[in-house]
Short mmCIF file of C-alpha atoms in Angstrom, two decimals:
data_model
loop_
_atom_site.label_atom_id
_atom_site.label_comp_id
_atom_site.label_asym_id
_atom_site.label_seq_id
_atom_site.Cartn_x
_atom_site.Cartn_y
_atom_site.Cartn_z
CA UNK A 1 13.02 -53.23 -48.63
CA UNK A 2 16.13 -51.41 -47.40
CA UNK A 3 19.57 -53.45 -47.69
CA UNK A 4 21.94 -51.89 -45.08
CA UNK A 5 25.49 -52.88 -45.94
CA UNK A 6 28.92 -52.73 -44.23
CA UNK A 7 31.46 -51.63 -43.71
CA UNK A 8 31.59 -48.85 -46.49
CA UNK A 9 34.96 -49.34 -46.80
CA UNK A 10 38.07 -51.84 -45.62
CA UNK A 11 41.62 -51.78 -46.41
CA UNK A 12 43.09 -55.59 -46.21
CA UNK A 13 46.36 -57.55 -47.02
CA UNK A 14 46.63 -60.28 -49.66
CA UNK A 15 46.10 -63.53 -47.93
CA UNK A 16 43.94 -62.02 -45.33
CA UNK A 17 39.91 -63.06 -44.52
CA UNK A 18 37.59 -60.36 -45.71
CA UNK A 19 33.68 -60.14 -44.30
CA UNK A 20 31.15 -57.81 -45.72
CA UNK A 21 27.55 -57.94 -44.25
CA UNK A 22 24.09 -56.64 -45.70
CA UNK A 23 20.93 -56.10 -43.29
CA UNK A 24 17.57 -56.67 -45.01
CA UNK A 25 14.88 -54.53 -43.21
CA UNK A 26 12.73 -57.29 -43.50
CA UNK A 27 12.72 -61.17 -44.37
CA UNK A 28 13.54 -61.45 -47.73
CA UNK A 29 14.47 -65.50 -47.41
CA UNK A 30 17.70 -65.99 -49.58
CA UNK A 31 16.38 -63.52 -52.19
CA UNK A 32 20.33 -61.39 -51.85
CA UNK A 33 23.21 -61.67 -54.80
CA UNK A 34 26.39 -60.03 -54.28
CA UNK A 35 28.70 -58.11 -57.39
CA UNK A 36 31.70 -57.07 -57.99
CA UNK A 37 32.51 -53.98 -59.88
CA UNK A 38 36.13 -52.75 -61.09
CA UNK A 39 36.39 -49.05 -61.58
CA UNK A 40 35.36 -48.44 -64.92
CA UNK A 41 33.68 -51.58 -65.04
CA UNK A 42 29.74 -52.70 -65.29
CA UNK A 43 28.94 -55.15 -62.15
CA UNK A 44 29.86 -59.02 -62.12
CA UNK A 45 27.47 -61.55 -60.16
CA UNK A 46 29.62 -63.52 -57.85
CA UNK A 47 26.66 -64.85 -55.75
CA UNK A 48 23.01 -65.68 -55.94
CA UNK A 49 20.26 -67.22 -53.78
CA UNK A 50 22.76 -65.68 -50.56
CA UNK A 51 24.88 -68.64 -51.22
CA UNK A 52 25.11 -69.75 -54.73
CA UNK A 53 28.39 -69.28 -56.26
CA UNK A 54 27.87 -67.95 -60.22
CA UNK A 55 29.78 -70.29 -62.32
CA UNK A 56 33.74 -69.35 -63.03
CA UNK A 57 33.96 -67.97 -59.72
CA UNK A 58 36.82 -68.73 -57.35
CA UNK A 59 35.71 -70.84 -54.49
CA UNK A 60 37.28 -68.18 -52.26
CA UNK A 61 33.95 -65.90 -52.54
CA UNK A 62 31.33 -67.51 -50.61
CA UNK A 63 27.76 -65.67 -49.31
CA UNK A 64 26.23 -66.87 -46.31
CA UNK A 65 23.02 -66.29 -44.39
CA UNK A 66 21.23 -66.02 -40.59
CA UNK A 67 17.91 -64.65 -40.47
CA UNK A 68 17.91 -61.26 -42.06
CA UNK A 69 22.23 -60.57 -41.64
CA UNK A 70 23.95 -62.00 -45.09
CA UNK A 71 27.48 -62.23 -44.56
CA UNK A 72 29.78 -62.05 -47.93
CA UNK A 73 33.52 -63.46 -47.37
CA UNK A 74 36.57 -63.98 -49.24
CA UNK A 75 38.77 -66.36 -47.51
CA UNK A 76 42.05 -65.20 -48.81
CA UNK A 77 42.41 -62.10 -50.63
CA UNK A 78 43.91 -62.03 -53.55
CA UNK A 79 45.13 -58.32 -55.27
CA UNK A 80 42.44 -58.81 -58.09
CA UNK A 81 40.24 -58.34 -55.65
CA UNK A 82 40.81 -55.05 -55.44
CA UNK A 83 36.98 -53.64 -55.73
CA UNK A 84 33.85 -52.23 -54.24
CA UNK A 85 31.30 -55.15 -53.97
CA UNK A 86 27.44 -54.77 -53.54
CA UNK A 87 24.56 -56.42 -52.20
CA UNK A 88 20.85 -56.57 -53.74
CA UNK A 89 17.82 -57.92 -52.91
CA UNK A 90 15.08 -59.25 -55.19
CA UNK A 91 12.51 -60.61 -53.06
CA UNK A 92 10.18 -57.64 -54.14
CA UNK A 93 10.33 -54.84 -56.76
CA UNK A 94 11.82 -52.30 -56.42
CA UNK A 95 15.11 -54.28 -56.75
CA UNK A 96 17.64 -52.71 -54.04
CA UNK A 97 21.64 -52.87 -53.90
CA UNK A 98 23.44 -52.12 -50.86
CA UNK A 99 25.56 -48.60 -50.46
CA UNK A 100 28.77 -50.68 -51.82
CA UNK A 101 32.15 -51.58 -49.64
CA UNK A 102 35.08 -50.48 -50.96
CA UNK A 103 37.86 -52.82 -50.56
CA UNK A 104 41.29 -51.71 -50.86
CA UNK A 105 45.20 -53.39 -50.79
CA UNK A 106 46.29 -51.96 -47.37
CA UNK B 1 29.30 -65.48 -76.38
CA UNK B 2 26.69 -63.45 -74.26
CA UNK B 3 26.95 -59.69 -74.93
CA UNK B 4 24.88 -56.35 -74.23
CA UNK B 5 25.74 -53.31 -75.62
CA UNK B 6 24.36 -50.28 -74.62
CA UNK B 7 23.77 -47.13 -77.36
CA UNK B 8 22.92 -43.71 -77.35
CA UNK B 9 24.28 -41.90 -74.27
CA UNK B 10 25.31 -38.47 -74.54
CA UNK B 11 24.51 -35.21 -73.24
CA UNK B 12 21.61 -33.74 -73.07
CA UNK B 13 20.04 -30.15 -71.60
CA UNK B 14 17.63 -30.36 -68.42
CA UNK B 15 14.17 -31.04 -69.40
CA UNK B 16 15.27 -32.35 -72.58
CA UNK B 17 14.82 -36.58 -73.84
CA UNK B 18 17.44 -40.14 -74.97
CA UNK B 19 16.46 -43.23 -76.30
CA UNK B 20 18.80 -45.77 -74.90
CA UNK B 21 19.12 -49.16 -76.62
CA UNK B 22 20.82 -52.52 -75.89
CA UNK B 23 21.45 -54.84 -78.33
CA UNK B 24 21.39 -58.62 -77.51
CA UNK B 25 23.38 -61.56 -78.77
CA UNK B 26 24.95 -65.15 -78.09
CA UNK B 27 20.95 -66.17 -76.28
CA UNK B 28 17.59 -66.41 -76.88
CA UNK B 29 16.83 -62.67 -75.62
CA UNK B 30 13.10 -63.56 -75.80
CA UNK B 31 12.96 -65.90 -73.04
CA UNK B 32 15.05 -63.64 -70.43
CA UNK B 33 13.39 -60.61 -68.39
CA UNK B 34 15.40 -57.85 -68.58
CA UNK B 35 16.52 -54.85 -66.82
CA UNK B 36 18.11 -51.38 -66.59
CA UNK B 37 20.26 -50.33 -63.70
CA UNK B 38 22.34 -46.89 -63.48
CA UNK B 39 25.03 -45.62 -61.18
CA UNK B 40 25.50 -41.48 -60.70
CA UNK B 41 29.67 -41.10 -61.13
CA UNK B 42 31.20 -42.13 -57.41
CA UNK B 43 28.09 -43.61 -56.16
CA UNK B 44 26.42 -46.56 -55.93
CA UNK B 45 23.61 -48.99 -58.04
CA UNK B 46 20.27 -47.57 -58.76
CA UNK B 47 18.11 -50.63 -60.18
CA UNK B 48 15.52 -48.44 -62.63
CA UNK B 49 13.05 -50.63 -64.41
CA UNK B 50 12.32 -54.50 -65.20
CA UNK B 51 10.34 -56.04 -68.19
CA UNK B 52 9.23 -59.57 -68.23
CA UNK B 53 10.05 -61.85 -71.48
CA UNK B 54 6.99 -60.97 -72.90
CA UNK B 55 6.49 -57.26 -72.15
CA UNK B 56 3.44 -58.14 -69.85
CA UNK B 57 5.02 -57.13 -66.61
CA UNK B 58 6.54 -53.72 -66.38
CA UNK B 59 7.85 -52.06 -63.38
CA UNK B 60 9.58 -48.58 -62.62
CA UNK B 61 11.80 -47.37 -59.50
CA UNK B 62 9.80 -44.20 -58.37
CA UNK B 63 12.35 -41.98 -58.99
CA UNK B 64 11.87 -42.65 -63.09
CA UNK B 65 8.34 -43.43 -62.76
CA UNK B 66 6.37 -40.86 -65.66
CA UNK B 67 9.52 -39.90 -67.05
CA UNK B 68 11.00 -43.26 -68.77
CA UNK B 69 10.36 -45.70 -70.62
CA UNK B 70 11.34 -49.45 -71.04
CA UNK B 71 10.42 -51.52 -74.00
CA UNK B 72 11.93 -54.54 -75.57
CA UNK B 73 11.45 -55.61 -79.21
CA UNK B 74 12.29 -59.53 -78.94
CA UNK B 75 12.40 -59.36 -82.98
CA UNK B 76 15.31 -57.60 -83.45
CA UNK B 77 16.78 -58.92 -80.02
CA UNK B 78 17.10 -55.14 -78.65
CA UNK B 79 15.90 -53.17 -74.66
CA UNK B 80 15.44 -49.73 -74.91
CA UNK B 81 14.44 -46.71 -72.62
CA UNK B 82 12.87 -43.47 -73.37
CA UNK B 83 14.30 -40.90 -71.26
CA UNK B 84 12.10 -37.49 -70.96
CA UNK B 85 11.95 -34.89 -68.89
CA UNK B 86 15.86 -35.43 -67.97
CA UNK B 87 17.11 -33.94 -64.62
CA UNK B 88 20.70 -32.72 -63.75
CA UNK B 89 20.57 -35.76 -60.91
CA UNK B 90 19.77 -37.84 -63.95
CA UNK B 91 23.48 -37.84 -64.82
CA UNK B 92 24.36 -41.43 -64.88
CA UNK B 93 26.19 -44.58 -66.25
CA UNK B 94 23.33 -46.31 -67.38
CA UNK B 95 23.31 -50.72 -67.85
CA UNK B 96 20.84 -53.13 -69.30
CA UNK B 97 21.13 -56.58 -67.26
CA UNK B 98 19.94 -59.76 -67.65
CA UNK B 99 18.00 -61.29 -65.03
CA UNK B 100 19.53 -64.81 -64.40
CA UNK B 101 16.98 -67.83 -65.87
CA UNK B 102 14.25 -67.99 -68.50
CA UNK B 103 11.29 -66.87 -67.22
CA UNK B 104 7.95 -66.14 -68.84
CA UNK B 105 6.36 -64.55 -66.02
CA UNK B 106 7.16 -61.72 -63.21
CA UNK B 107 10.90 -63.48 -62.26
CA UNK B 108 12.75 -61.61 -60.23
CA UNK B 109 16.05 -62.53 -59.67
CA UNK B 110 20.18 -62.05 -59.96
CA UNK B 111 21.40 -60.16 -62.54
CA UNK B 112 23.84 -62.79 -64.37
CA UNK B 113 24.82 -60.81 -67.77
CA UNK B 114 25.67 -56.71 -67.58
CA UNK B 115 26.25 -54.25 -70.78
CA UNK B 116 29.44 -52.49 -70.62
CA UNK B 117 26.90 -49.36 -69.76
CA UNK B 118 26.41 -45.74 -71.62
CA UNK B 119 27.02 -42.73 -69.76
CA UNK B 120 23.76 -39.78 -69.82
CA UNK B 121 25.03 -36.62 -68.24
CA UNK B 122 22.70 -33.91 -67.78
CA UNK B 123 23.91 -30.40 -67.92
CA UNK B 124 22.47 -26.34 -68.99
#
């Protein structure tokens, strides 16, 4: 199952709305989690189940879903945010992650 | 606290073998499926092989396939993989990860808990 994700990168202002989406090739239901990862830095889970926020994570990350499109937001972005974030799917081995958006302070 | 720590990175000649390990504390390792996942410097995640709670479900991204080796001893709360037959495009941070939930079966599912990784670079 390929996981098409974009864009691969976006510069955006603090305060502003952010979208990232991930394709699935096929139906994988709401089998998609979305990280975080800091350079220098292993991965942090900041949704499951396409929706699910992980606990300790600001409400401003949120993961959504229509058919096979996942859409990853953060409402107002915040300079920690500062990262490149990917997508993976787990509906079927092998487990596959996205190509990563970098998100940069414009 | 929940921690993985990753051991035993270094580098290594082409064609040549690692043993990474992970060492588990702060939960009950034995009930968790676990998982290693790498990343080549500048690029992106490269899930490379799952084992259940038990060790009774194995599974191996076809790149490693033949060449490594997960195992998990739930006695000493420790994941390790056998590297052989290293290639240059081996060259990688390499993570353990938890898979999110106790399962006792073949669970697939997010990764909740990450080591801080151990780099294996691959070089004549």
């Amino acid at each position: 199952i390929q996981v098409a994700q974009s864009p691969s990168s976006l510069s955006a202002s603090v305060g502003d709305r952010v979208t990232i989406t991930c394709q699935a090739s096929q139906d994988i239901f709401n089998y998609l989690n979305w990280y975080q990862q800091k350079p220098g830095k292993a991965p942090k889970l900041l949704i499951y189940d396409a929706s699910k926020l992980e606990a300790g994570v600001p409400s401003r990350f949120t993961g959504s879903r229509r058919g096979t499109e996942f859409t990853f937001t953060i409402s107002s972005l915040e300079p920690e945010d500062v990262a490149t974030y990917f997508c993976q799917q787990y509906h079927q081995f092998p487990y596959t992650f996205g190509q990563g958006t970098k998100l940069e302070n414009k | 606290e929940v921690v993985l720590v990753e051991s035993g990175g270094g580098l290594v000649k082409p064609g040549g073998s690692l043993r990474l390990s992970c060492a588990a504390s702060g939960f009950s390792f034995s009930r968790y499926n676990m998982n290693w996942v790498r990343q080549a410097p500048g690029k992106g995640l490269e899930w490379v092989a799952s084992i259940s709670s038990r060790s009774d479900y194995i599974y191996y991204a076809d790149s490693v396939r033949g060449r490594f080796t997960i195992s998990r001893d739930n006695g000493d709360n420790s994941l390790s993989l056998q590297l052989n037959s290293l290639r240059v495009d081996d060259t990688s941070v390499f993570y353990c990860a938890r898979v999110r939930g106790e399962c006792t079966g073949d669970c697939l599912g997010a990764f909740d808990v990450w080591g801080q990784g151990t780099l294996v670079a691959v070089s004549s």
